[in-house]
Coordinates of C-alpha atoms and ligand atoms in Angstrom, one line a residue:
M1 CA -60.4 -29.4 14.4
T2 CA -63.4 -29.8 12.0
R3 CA -62.8 -28.1 8.6
K4 CA -65.0 -25.0 8.5
S5 CA -66.4 -23.6 5.3
L6 CA -64.0 -20.9 3.9
L7 CA -66.5 -18.2 4.6
S8 CA -67.0 -19.0 8.3
W9 CA -63.3 -19.5 8.7
A10 CA -62.7 -16.0 7.3
Q11 CA -65.5 -14.5 9.4
D12 CA -63.9 -16.0 12.5
L13 CA -60.6 -14.2 12.0
P14 CA -60.2 -12.0 15.1
Q15 CA -59.6 -8.8 13.2
P16 CA -60.9 -7.3 10.0
I17 CA -57.3 -6.9 8.9
A18 CA -54.5 -9.3 9.6
D19 CA -50.9 -8.2 10.4
V20 CA -49.3 -10.8 8.2
L21 CA -50.8 -13.1 5.6
V22 CA -48.4 -15.9 4.7
M23 CA -48.9 -17.5 1.2
G24 CA -47.4 -21.1 1.2
G25 CA -47.3 -23.7 3.9
G26 CA -43.8 -25.2 3.4
A27 CA -40.8 -24.9 5.7
T28 CA -40.4 -21.2 4.8
G29 CA -44.0 -20.1 5.3
L30 CA -44.6 -22.2 8.4
G31 CA -41.4 -20.8 9.9
V32 CA -42.7 -17.2 9.3
A33 CA -46.1 -18.1 10.8
V34 CA -44.5 -19.4 14.0
Q35 CA -42.2 -16.4 14.3
A36 CA -44.9 -13.8 13.6
A37 CA -47.5 -15.5 15.9
L38 CA -45.0 -15.8 18.8
E39 CA -44.3 -12.1 18.3
G40 CA -48.0 -11.5 19.1
R41 CA -49.0 -10.6 15.5
Q42 CA -52.3 -11.5 13.9
V43 CA -51.3 -14.2 11.4
V44 CA -53.1 -16.0 8.6
L45 CA -51.4 -18.8 6.6
V46 CA -52.9 -20.3 3.5
E47 CA -51.5 -23.3 1.7
A48 CA -52.8 -24.2 -1.8
R49 CA -52.5 -28.0 -1.3
D50 CA -51.4 -29.3 2.0
F51 CA -48.7 -28.3 4.6
A52 CA -45.3 -29.5 3.1
A53 CA -47.0 -30.8 -0.1
G54 CA -44.4 -28.9 -2.2
T55 CA -40.7 -29.3 -1.8
S56 CA -40.8 -29.5 2.0
S57 CA -41.8 -33.2 2.2
R58 CA -39.3 -34.2 -0.5
S59 CA -36.0 -33.3 1.1
T60 CA -33.2 -35.7 2.0
K61 CA -34.2 -35.0 5.6
L62 CA -30.8 -33.9 6.7
L63 CA -30.2 -31.1 9.2
H64 CA -26.8 -30.0 8.1
G65 CA -24.3 -27.2 7.9
G66 CA -23.4 -28.3 4.3
V67 CA -20.1 -30.1 4.0
R68 CA -20.1 -28.9 0.4
Y69 CA -20.1 -25.2 1.5
L70 CA -17.2 -25.9 3.8
A71 CA -15.2 -27.1 0.8
Q72 CA -16.1 -23.8 -0.9
G73 CA -14.8 -21.9 2.2
R74 CA -18.3 -20.4 2.9
L75 CA -17.8 -20.6 6.7
A76 CA -20.5 -18.2 7.8
L77 CA -23.1 -20.1 5.9
V78 CA -21.9 -23.4 7.5
R79 CA -21.7 -21.9 11.0
E80 CA -25.3 -20.5 10.8
A81 CA -26.7 -23.8 9.6
L82 CA -24.8 -25.8 12.3
R83 CA -26.3 -23.5 14.9
E84 CA -29.8 -24.0 13.5
R85 CA -29.2 -27.8 13.4
G86 CA -28.4 -27.7 17.1
T87 CA -31.4 -25.6 17.9
L88 CA -33.8 -27.8 16.1
L89 CA -32.5 -30.9 17.8
K90 CA -33.4 -29.3 21.1
L91 CA -36.8 -28.0 20.1
A92 CA -38.2 -31.1 18.5
P93 CA -36.2 -34.2 19.7
H94 CA -39.0 -36.6 18.5
L95 CA -38.5 -35.3 14.9
A96 CA -34.9 -34.2 14.8
Q97 CA -32.0 -36.4 15.9
P98 CA -28.2 -36.9 15.5
L99 CA -27.1 -39.3 12.8
P100 CA -23.5 -40.7 12.1
F101 CA -22.3 -40.4 8.5
V102 CA -19.5 -42.4 7.0
V103 CA -17.3 -41.2 4.1
A104 CA -15.1 -43.8 2.3
Q105 CA -11.9 -42.6 0.6
K106 CA -10.0 -44.3 -2.2
S107 CA -6.6 -42.6 -1.6
R108 CA -4.5 -41.6 1.4
W109 CA -4.4 -38.0 0.2
S110 CA -8.2 -37.6 -0.1
W111 CA -8.5 -39.3 3.2
L112 CA -6.2 -36.7 4.8
I113 CA -8.0 -33.7 3.2
T114 CA -11.5 -35.1 4.0
S115 CA -10.6 -35.9 7.6
M116 CA -9.2 -32.4 8.2
G117 CA -12.3 -30.8 6.6
L118 CA -14.7 -32.9 8.7
K119 CA -12.7 -32.3 11.9
L120 CA -13.1 -28.6 11.2
Y121 CA -16.8 -29.1 10.5
G122 CA -17.2 -30.9 13.8
A123 CA -15.3 -28.1 15.7
M124 CA -17.3 -25.4 14.0
A125 CA -20.5 -26.7 15.8
G126 CA -18.8 -25.9 19.1
R127 CA -21.0 -26.9 22.1
L128 CA -23.8 -27.8 19.7
G129 CA -21.6 -30.6 18.2
L130 CA -23.3 -34.0 18.0
G131 CA -20.3 -36.4 18.3
T132 CA -16.6 -36.9 17.6
T133 CA -15.2 -37.1 14.1
D134 CA -13.4 -40.4 13.9
L135 CA -10.9 -41.7 11.4
L136 CA -11.7 -45.3 10.2
S137 CA -9.2 -47.8 9.0
A138 CA -10.0 -49.9 6.0
A139 CA -10.8 -52.9 8.2
T140 CA -13.2 -50.9 10.5
L141 CA -14.9 -49.4 7.4
R142 CA -15.4 -52.9 5.9
H143 CA -16.8 -54.1 9.2
L144 CA -19.2 -51.2 9.5
M145 CA -20.3 -51.3 5.8
P146 CA -19.3 -54.5 4.1
Q147 CA -21.1 -53.6 0.9
L148 CA -19.0 -50.4 0.2
P149 CA -16.5 -50.9 -2.6
D150 CA -12.8 -51.0 -1.7
A151 CA -11.5 -48.0 0.1
V152 CA -8.2 -47.3 1.8
A153 CA -9.9 -45.7 4.8
G154 CA -12.8 -43.6 5.9
V155 CA -14.1 -40.9 8.3
R156 CA -17.2 -40.9 10.5
Y157 CA -18.8 -37.6 11.4
W158 CA -22.1 -36.4 12.8
D159 CA -25.0 -34.4 11.3
G160 CA -28.7 -34.2 12.0
Q161 CA -31.7 -36.1 10.5
F162 CA -35.3 -35.0 10.7
E163 CA -38.8 -36.0 9.5
D164 CA -39.7 -33.2 7.2
A165 CA -43.4 -33.6 6.7
R166 CA -44.1 -34.2 10.4
L167 CA -41.9 -31.3 11.3
A168 CA -44.0 -29.1 9.0
L169 CA -47.1 -30.3 10.9
A170 CA -45.3 -29.6 14.3
L171 CA -44.7 -26.0 13.0
A172 CA -48.3 -25.6 11.8
R173 CA -49.6 -26.8 15.2
T174 CA -47.1 -24.5 17.1
A175 CA -48.3 -21.5 15.0
D176 CA -51.9 -22.5 15.5
T177 CA -51.5 -22.7 19.3
A178 CA -49.8 -19.3 19.2
G179 CA -53.0 -17.9 17.6
A180 CA -52.3 -18.1 13.8
A181 CA -55.2 -19.0 11.5
M182 CA -53.8 -21.9 9.5
R183 CA -55.6 -23.3 6.4
N184 CA -54.6 -25.9 3.9
H185 CA -56.3 -26.6 0.5
T186 CA -56.7 -22.9 0.1
R187 CA -55.1 -21.2 -2.9
V188 CA -54.3 -17.5 -3.3
T189 CA -55.8 -16.5 -6.6
G190 CA -55.3 -12.8 -6.6
I191 CA -53.6 -9.9 -4.8
K192 CA -54.6 -6.2 -5.0
R193 CA -53.2 -3.2 -3.2
E194 CA -55.7 -1.1 -1.1
D195 CA -55.1 1.9 1.1
E196 CA -54.9 0.0 4.3
G197 CA -53.0 -3.0 3.0
W198 CA -53.4 -6.0 0.6
R199 CA -56.6 -7.6 -0.5
V200 CA -56.0 -11.3 -1.0
S201 CA -58.4 -13.5 -2.9
L202 CA -58.7 -17.1 -1.7
L203 CA -60.1 -20.3 -3.2
D204 CA -61.0 -23.4 -1.2
T205 CA -59.8 -26.0 -3.7
L206 CA -62.0 -28.7 -2.1
S207 CA -65.3 -26.8 -1.9
G208 CA -64.8 -24.2 -4.6
E209 CA -65.8 -21.4 -2.2
T210 CA -64.0 -18.1 -2.5
T211 CA -63.4 -15.2 -0.1
I212 CA -61.2 -12.1 0.5
V213 CA -58.8 -11.5 3.4
L214 CA -57.2 -8.1 4.1
S215 CA -53.7 -7.9 5.5
R216 CA -51.2 -5.2 6.2
C217 CA -48.4 -7.4 5.1
V218 CA -48.2 -10.3 2.7
V219 CA -45.4 -12.8 2.7
N220 CA -44.9 -14.8 -0.5
A221 CA -43.3 -18.1 0.6
T222 CA -44.6 -20.2 -2.2
G223 CA -41.2 -21.9 -3.0
V224 CA -40.6 -22.6 -6.7
W225 CA -44.0 -21.0 -7.4
I226 CA -43.1 -17.5 -6.1
D227 CA -42.8 -15.8 -9.4
A228 CA -46.4 -16.1 -10.4
L229 CA -47.7 -14.4 -7.2
R230 CA -44.9 -11.8 -7.3
D231 CA -45.9 -10.9 -10.8
Q232 CA -49.5 -10.4 -9.7
A233 CA -48.5 -8.2 -6.8
L234 CA -46.2 -6.1 -9.1
T235 CA -48.9 -5.8 -11.7
A236 CA -51.3 -4.7 -9.0
I237 CA -49.1 -1.7 -8.1
G238 CA -48.3 -1.0 -11.8
Q239 CA -44.6 -2.0 -11.4
K240 CA -44.4 -5.0 -13.7
H241 CA -41.5 -4.4 -16.1
N242 CA -40.3 -7.7 -17.3
T243 CA -38.8 -8.7 -13.9
A244 CA -36.4 -11.7 -14.2
P245 CA -37.7 -14.8 -12.3
M246 CA -36.4 -14.9 -8.8
V247 CA -36.3 -18.7 -8.6
R248 CA -34.8 -21.4 -10.8
P249 CA -36.1 -24.9 -10.0
S250 CA -33.7 -27.7 -9.7
Q251 CA -35.0 -31.2 -9.5
G252 CA -33.9 -33.8 -7.0
V253 CA -34.9 -37.5 -7.1
H254 CA -34.9 -40.0 -4.3
L255 CA -35.3 -43.7 -4.3
V256 CA -36.4 -45.7 -1.3
V257 CA -35.4 -49.4 -0.9
E258 CA -36.1 -51.9 1.8
R259 CA -33.5 -51.9 4.7
K260 CA -32.7 -55.5 3.9
T261 CA -31.7 -54.6 0.4
F262 CA -29.3 -52.0 1.6
P263 CA -28.7 -52.4 5.4
L264 CA -27.4 -49.3 7.1
Q265 CA -26.7 -48.3 10.7
Q266 CA -25.3 -44.9 9.7
A267 CA -25.7 -42.7 6.6
V268 CA -23.2 -42.8 3.8
L269 CA -22.0 -39.6 2.0
V270 CA -20.4 -40.0 -1.4
P271 CA -18.9 -36.5 -1.7
K272 CA -18.1 -36.8 -5.4
T273 CA -19.7 -39.3 -7.7
S274 CA -18.0 -40.2 -11.0
D275 CA -19.8 -37.1 -12.5
G276 CA -18.9 -34.8 -9.6
R277 CA -22.3 -34.8 -7.7
V278 CA -23.0 -35.6 -4.0
L279 CA -24.9 -38.7 -3.1
F280 CA -26.4 -39.8 0.2
A281 CA -27.7 -43.2 1.4
V282 CA -29.6 -42.6 4.7
P283 CA -31.4 -45.0 7.0
W284 CA -34.9 -43.5 7.3
L285 CA -38.1 -44.9 8.9
G286 CA -37.0 -48.5 8.6
A287 CA -36.0 -48.2 5.0
T288 CA -33.0 -46.8 3.1
L289 CA -33.2 -43.5 1.2
I290 CA -30.8 -42.9 -1.8
G291 CA -30.4 -39.5 -3.4
T292 CA -30.3 -37.1 -5.0
T293 CA -30.0 -35.5 -8.4
D294 CA -29.7 -31.9 -9.4
T295 CA -31.4 -31.3 -12.7
P296 CA -32.3 -27.7 -13.7
R297 CA -35.9 -27.2 -15.0
D298 CA -37.6 -24.3 -16.7
D299 CA -41.0 -25.2 -15.3
A300 CA -42.4 -26.2 -11.9
P301 CA -45.0 -28.9 -12.0
T302 CA -46.6 -29.9 -8.7
E303 CA -45.7 -33.5 -9.2
P304 CA -42.5 -33.6 -11.2
R305 CA -41.3 -36.9 -12.6
A306 CA -37.9 -38.5 -12.6
T307 CA -36.1 -38.5 -15.9
A308 CA -34.6 -41.6 -17.4
E309 CA -31.2 -40.0 -17.0
E310 CA -31.8 -39.4 -13.3
L311 CA -32.8 -43.0 -12.7
R312 CA -29.8 -44.2 -14.6
F313 CA -27.5 -42.0 -12.5
L314 CA -29.0 -43.2 -9.2
F315 CA -28.9 -46.9 -10.2
E316 CA -25.4 -46.6 -11.5
Q317 CA -24.0 -44.7 -8.6
T318 CA -25.7 -47.0 -6.1
R319 CA -23.8 -49.8 -7.7
I320 CA -20.4 -48.1 -8.3
S321 CA -20.2 -45.9 -5.2
L322 CA -22.3 -47.8 -2.6
G323 CA -21.7 -51.3 -3.8
V324 CA -25.4 -52.3 -4.1
T325 CA -27.0 -53.5 -7.4
L326 CA -30.7 -52.6 -7.4
R327 CA -33.5 -54.4 -9.3
S328 CA -36.7 -52.6 -10.1
E329 CA -38.6 -54.7 -7.4
D330 CA -36.2 -53.4 -4.8
V331 CA -37.4 -49.8 -5.3
R332 CA -40.4 -49.2 -3.0
S333 CA -40.9 -45.6 -3.9
I334 CA -39.5 -42.8 -6.1
W335 CA -40.2 -39.2 -5.3
V336 CA -39.1 -35.9 -6.8
G337 CA -38.7 -32.4 -5.3
L338 CA -37.9 -29.1 -6.8
R339 CA -35.2 -26.9 -5.0
P340 CA -36.1 -23.2 -5.1
L341 CA -32.7 -22.0 -6.1
V342 CA -32.2 -18.2 -6.1
N343 CA -31.8 -16.9 -9.6
T344 CA -28.7 -14.7 -9.0
Q345 CA -26.5 -15.8 -11.8
P346 CA -28.5 -17.4 -14.6
Q347 CA -25.4 -18.3 -16.6
H348 CA -24.2 -20.7 -13.8
V349 CA -25.1 -24.4 -13.8
S350 CA -27.5 -25.3 -11.1
A351 CA -25.1 -27.2 -8.8
D352 CA -23.0 -24.1 -8.4
V353 CA -25.8 -21.8 -7.4
S354 CA -25.9 -20.8 -3.8
R355 CA -28.6 -22.3 -1.5
E356 CA -28.6 -19.1 0.5
H357 CA -32.0 -17.4 0.8
V358 CA -33.2 -14.1 -0.5
I359 CA -35.7 -11.7 1.0
Q360 CA -37.1 -9.2 -1.6
R361 CA -39.4 -6.4 -0.6
D362 CA -41.0 -5.2 -3.8
A363 CA -43.7 -2.9 -2.3
P364 CA -44.7 -1.7 1.1
G365 CA -45.9 -4.8 3.0
F366 CA -45.2 -7.2 0.1
V367 CA -42.2 -9.5 0.7
T368 CA -41.0 -12.6 -1.2
I369 CA -38.7 -15.1 0.5
T370 CA -37.0 -18.0 -1.1
G371 CA -33.9 -20.2 -1.3
G372 CA -32.1 -21.4 1.9
K373 CA -32.8 -24.9 3.2
W374 CA -35.1 -26.6 5.6
T375 CA -32.3 -26.5 8.2
T376 CA -32.3 -22.7 8.3
Y377 CA -36.1 -22.0 8.2
R378 CA -36.0 -20.5 11.6
A379 CA -33.2 -18.0 11.0
M380 CA -34.8 -17.1 7.6
A381 CA -38.2 -16.4 9.4
Q382 CA -36.5 -14.2 12.0
E383 CA -34.7 -12.2 9.4
L384 CA -37.9 -11.7 7.3
M385 CA -39.9 -10.4 10.3
Q386 CA -37.1 -8.0 11.2
A387 CA -37.0 -6.8 7.6
L388 CA -40.7 -5.9 7.8
V389 CA -40.1 -3.9 11.0
D390 CA -37.0 -2.2 9.6
A391 CA -39.0 -1.2 6.5
G392 CA -41.8 0.3 8.6
D393 CA -44.3 -2.2 7.4
L394 CA -45.0 -3.4 10.9
P395 CA -44.4 -1.9 14.4
S396 CA -41.8 -3.6 16.6
A397 CA -42.9 -6.9 18.1
Q398 CA -45.1 -6.7 21.3
R399 CA -42.8 -9.4 22.7
P400 CA -39.6 -11.2 21.6
A401 CA -40.6 -14.5 19.9
Q402 CA -37.6 -16.5 21.2
T403 CA -38.1 -19.1 18.6
D404 CA -34.7 -20.6 19.5
Q405 CA -36.2 -21.6 22.9
H406 CA -39.8 -22.3 22.1
R407 CA -40.4 -26.0 21.9
L408 CA -42.3 -27.3 19.0
H409 CA -45.6 -29.1 19.2
G410 CA -45.2 -32.7 20.3
Y411 CA -41.9 -32.1 22.2
I412 CA -41.0 -34.8 24.7
P413 CA -37.7 -34.9 26.6
D414 CA -37.2 -38.6 26.3
A415 CA -37.7 -39.3 22.6
P416 CA -35.9 -42.4 21.3
V417 CA -32.5 -41.2 20.0
T418 CA -32.7 -43.5 16.9
G419 CA -36.5 -43.0 16.4
L420 CA -36.1 -41.7 12.8
Q421 CA -34.2 -44.8 11.7
Q422 CA -36.8 -47.2 13.0
A423 CA -40.0 -48.1 11.2
P424 CA -42.8 -45.5 11.6
G425 CA -44.6 -45.7 15.0
L426 CA -46.3 -43.6 17.6
H427 CA -42.9 -42.3 18.7
L428 CA -43.1 -39.9 15.8
L429 CA -46.0 -38.1 17.4
G430 CA -44.1 -37.2 20.6
S431 CA -46.5 -36.0 23.3
D432 CA -49.5 -36.6 21.0
A433 CA -48.9 -40.4 21.2
S434 CA -51.1 -40.9 24.2
A435 CA -54.0 -39.0 22.7
V436 CA -53.9 -41.2 19.5
A437 CA -53.9 -44.3 21.7
Q438 CA -57.2 -43.2 23.2
L439 CA -59.1 -42.9 19.9
P440 CA -61.2 -45.7 18.5
G441 CA -59.3 -48.1 16.3
H442 CA -55.9 -47.9 18.1
D443 CA -55.7 -51.7 17.9
R444 CA -56.6 -51.9 14.2
L445 CA -53.4 -51.8 12.2
L446 CA -53.7 -50.9 8.6
G447 CA -50.0 -51.3 7.7
L448 CA -46.6 -49.8 8.2
G449 CA -47.5 -48.8 11.8
L450 CA -50.6 -46.9 10.6
T451 CA -53.7 -47.6 12.7
E452 CA -57.3 -46.4 12.3
S453 CA -56.9 -44.2 15.3
L454 CA -54.0 -42.4 13.7
V455 CA -56.1 -41.6 10.7
R456 CA -58.8 -40.3 13.0
F457 CA -56.3 -38.2 15.0
S458 CA -54.9 -36.7 11.8
A459 CA -58.4 -35.8 10.6
R460 CA -59.3 -34.3 13.9
H461 CA -56.1 -32.5 14.9
E462 CA -53.7 -32.3 11.9
W463 CA -55.9 -30.9 9.1
A464 CA -55.9 -34.2 7.1
V465 CA -58.7 -34.2 4.6
T466 CA -57.6 -36.2 1.6
V467 CA -56.1 -39.7 1.3
E468 CA -52.9 -38.0 -0.1
D469 CA -52.7 -35.8 3.1
M470 CA -52.8 -38.9 5.2
L471 CA -50.7 -41.4 3.2
A472 CA -48.1 -39.0 1.8
R473 CA -47.4 -36.7 4.7
R474 CA -49.2 -37.5 8.1
W475 CA -47.9 -41.1 7.6
R476 CA -45.1 -41.6 5.0
V477 CA -46.5 -44.7 3.3
L478 CA -46.5 -43.3 -0.2
F479 CA -42.8 -42.3 0.2
L480 CA -41.8 -45.6 1.8
D481 CA -43.8 -48.1 -0.1
A482 CA -46.1 -46.8 -2.9
R483 CA -47.7 -50.1 -3.7
L484 CA -48.7 -50.6 0.0
A485 CA -50.1 -47.0 0.0
Q486 CA -52.4 -48.0 -2.9
Q487 CA -53.6 -51.0 -0.9
L488 CA -54.3 -49.0 2.3
A489 CA -56.0 -46.1 0.4
P490 CA -59.6 -47.3 0.2
R491 CA -59.8 -48.0 4.0
V492 CA -58.1 -44.7 4.8
A493 CA -60.6 -42.9 2.5
D494 CA -63.5 -44.5 4.4
I495 CA -62.2 -43.3 7.8
L496 CA -61.5 -39.8 6.5
R497 CA -64.9 -39.5 5.0
E498 CA -66.5 -40.7 8.2
E499 CA -64.5 -38.1 10.2
T500 CA -64.7 -35.0 8.0
G501 CA -67.8 -35.6 5.7
I502 CA -65.6 -34.4 2.8
D503 CA -64.7 -36.3 -0.3
P504 CA -61.2 -37.7 0.4
Q505 CA -60.3 -37.9 -3.3
L506 CA -59.4 -41.6 -3.4
D507 CA -59.2 -41.8 -7.2
A508 CA -56.9 -38.9 -7.5
F509 CA -54.6 -40.6 -4.9
L510 CA -54.6 -43.9 -6.7
S511 CA -53.6 -42.2 -9.9
L512 CA -50.9 -40.1 -8.2
S513 CA -49.4 -43.0 -6.4
Q514 CA -48.7 -44.8 -9.8
Q515 CA -46.1 -42.1 -10.3
Y516 CA -44.2 -43.2 -7.2
I517 CA -43.9 -46.8 -8.4
L518 CA -40.9 -47.8 -10.6
N519 CA -42.1 -49.9 -13.5
N520 CA -40.0 -52.6 -15.1
S521 CA -39.9 -50.7 -18.3
E522 CA -38.4 -47.6 -16.6
T523 CA -35.6 -49.6 -14.8
P524 CA -32.2 -48.6 -16.1
R525 CA -30.3 -51.6 -17.6
E526 CA -26.6 -51.9 -17.3
Ligands
LIG601 C1 -34.3 -33.0 -3.5 C2 -34.1 -32.1 -2.4 C3 -33.4 -32.4 -1.2 C4 -33.3 -31.5 -0.2 N1 -32.7 -31.9 1.0 C5 -32.6 -31.0 2.0 C6 -32.0 -31.5 3.2 O1 -31.6 -32.6 3.4 N2 -31.9 -30.6 4.2 C7 -32.3 -29.3 4.1 O2 -32.1 -28.5 5.1 N3 -32.9 -28.8 3.0 C8 -33.1 -29.7 1.9 N4 -33.7 -29.3 0.8 C9 -34.2 -27.9 0.7 C10 -35.5 -27.7 1.4 O3 -36.4 -28.9 1.2 C11 -36.2 -26.5 0.8 O4 -35.3 -25.4 0.9 C12 -37.5 -26.1 1.5 O5 -38.3 -27.3 1.7 C13 -38.2 -25.1 0.7 O6 -39.4 -24.8 1.4 P1 -40.4 -23.7 0.9 O7 -41.4 -23.5 2.0 O8 -39.7 -22.5 0.5 O9 -41.1 -24.3 -0.4 P2 -42.3 -25.4 -0.5 O10 -42.1 -26.5 0.5 O11 -42.4 -25.8 -1.9 O12 -43.6 -24.6 0.0 C14 -44.2 -23.7 -0.9 C15 -45.7 -23.9 -0.8 O13 -46.4 -22.9 -1.4 C16 -47.6 -23.5 -1.9 N5 -48.2 -22.6 -2.9 C17 -47.8 -22.4 -4.2 N6 -48.7 -21.5 -4.8 C18 -49.6 -21.1 -3.8 C19 -50.7 -20.2 -3.9 N7 -51.0 -19.6 -5.0 N8 -51.4 -20.1 -2.7 C20 -51.1 -20.7 -1.6 N9 -50.0 -21.6 -1.5 C21 -49.3 -21.8 -2.6 C22 -47.2 -24.8 -2.4 O14 -48.3 -25.7 -2.5 C23 -46.1 -25.2 -1.4 O15 -46.6 -26.1 -0.4 C24 -33.9 -30.2 -0.3 C25 -34.6 -29.8 -1.4 C26 -34.7 -30.8 -2.4 C27 -35.5 -30.4 -3.6

């Protein structure tokens, strides 16, 4: 899949006017592209940076119904997410797997309440349940997790885990196979209304080329950045009248430590830290992931930074609630994502705002979608496409998409059931693994399971152009070990340049990766 110039890419689009142009290649936009393409629509998706470069590669990687929503009595929301969790585990078993979670409790009363709640949670999944909910004595808990501070008892329940950046690629490739025209490093710079639809201006951020694509419908799925494009569309139809922002970003920070620093066979949920937040420790790709925070922001930088207060919170809670004292050298990577929370009640604090999504049709054929979570991307996409049909923006689908049955790219029936807990390897590529093994350099290991042939494969088949595309998302080295990512970067740059003929932006990566490293001076002191 050689990267074409923007102009020849646009010329190759099968029709002069697309049915649906999706802006944004995160979970939400990619889900819409898959749904629309499988319905037989002519689909174009453009992503300003890279697939999942925004929030969608920075999640806690849990497919979950939301234990917190259960406590709030929002059962419909939990039921839908549990159904979606089960569906995804079926459609992409190489990238979505069951994971046991342990919750420790300090009093008999909270143990009773928690176990009843989690039993209900397990029962609500029905036949899509992933395992039994077990009560754990203090001795069993100590045996399973010796590092956890004293507890009177615990509960083990099941939820799902997934690899977010690779799942995004699996969606992109599924949409591509279904006929969608997918393009990363291509920013929407303007939207205008015309008689037959919308005229969308595009900029290739690598080459500087520009072009125009016409589409009957435009879907704004740009996450925390939706308001800028929505304003443009409203202005284009003369409707801009100080509309309140639809989204309120809330920042979440994760730390990654080596597995030996914090050994885990199952995930740990701390339902209420000393300041009332939720904290997870999750075994992920051979390391342990700890997070997250929930800090409201007024702005939405593409690479947000952790605040000193967030680092202090994570270090302190890892010590108090999880029983592990971290030193700065234990932290291999820090990364930060922005939740696109729906701005329904601006007076509320961020942690109380619903994660439910919103679909807003501001003009014929112009729809904005935001909120929700990764787990529910498929249900959100289905609802959005139905909304376009109901509004008369699109005719009924030529065929039912059946996205709940359609296996995602890379599907293999016999994926290792704990694959996402193990160090990264070819198992993450599912059915593509054999193709990678046939490319030159399959025996030349660069580090952390990454071989030369994997870089070639990603350049040829997964739209990888820059070192960041490769080391942040195709292979999660930046998110697992930022210093190692810096060491691998020059060789990865050489291979990418050889494959694509495009500047892989090595210097930009080296400067970005500094941000993922915890310096001694930033380390919170007790
Ligand atoms: C810390 C954290 C933890 C989370 N954990 C979980 C979890 O465990 N499980 C779960 O289910 N959910 C989780 N979520 C929620 C989930 O990650 C998000 O709901 C989801 O990723 C949002 O996807 P999106 O596509 O709407 O946004 P994004 O992924 O941000 O995608 C929007 C895209 O639009 C692009 N874009 C912006 N402007 C333009 C433009 N002008 N032209 C073209 N493209 C543009 C951006 O580059 C970006 O890639 C978490 C979120 C956070 C922040």
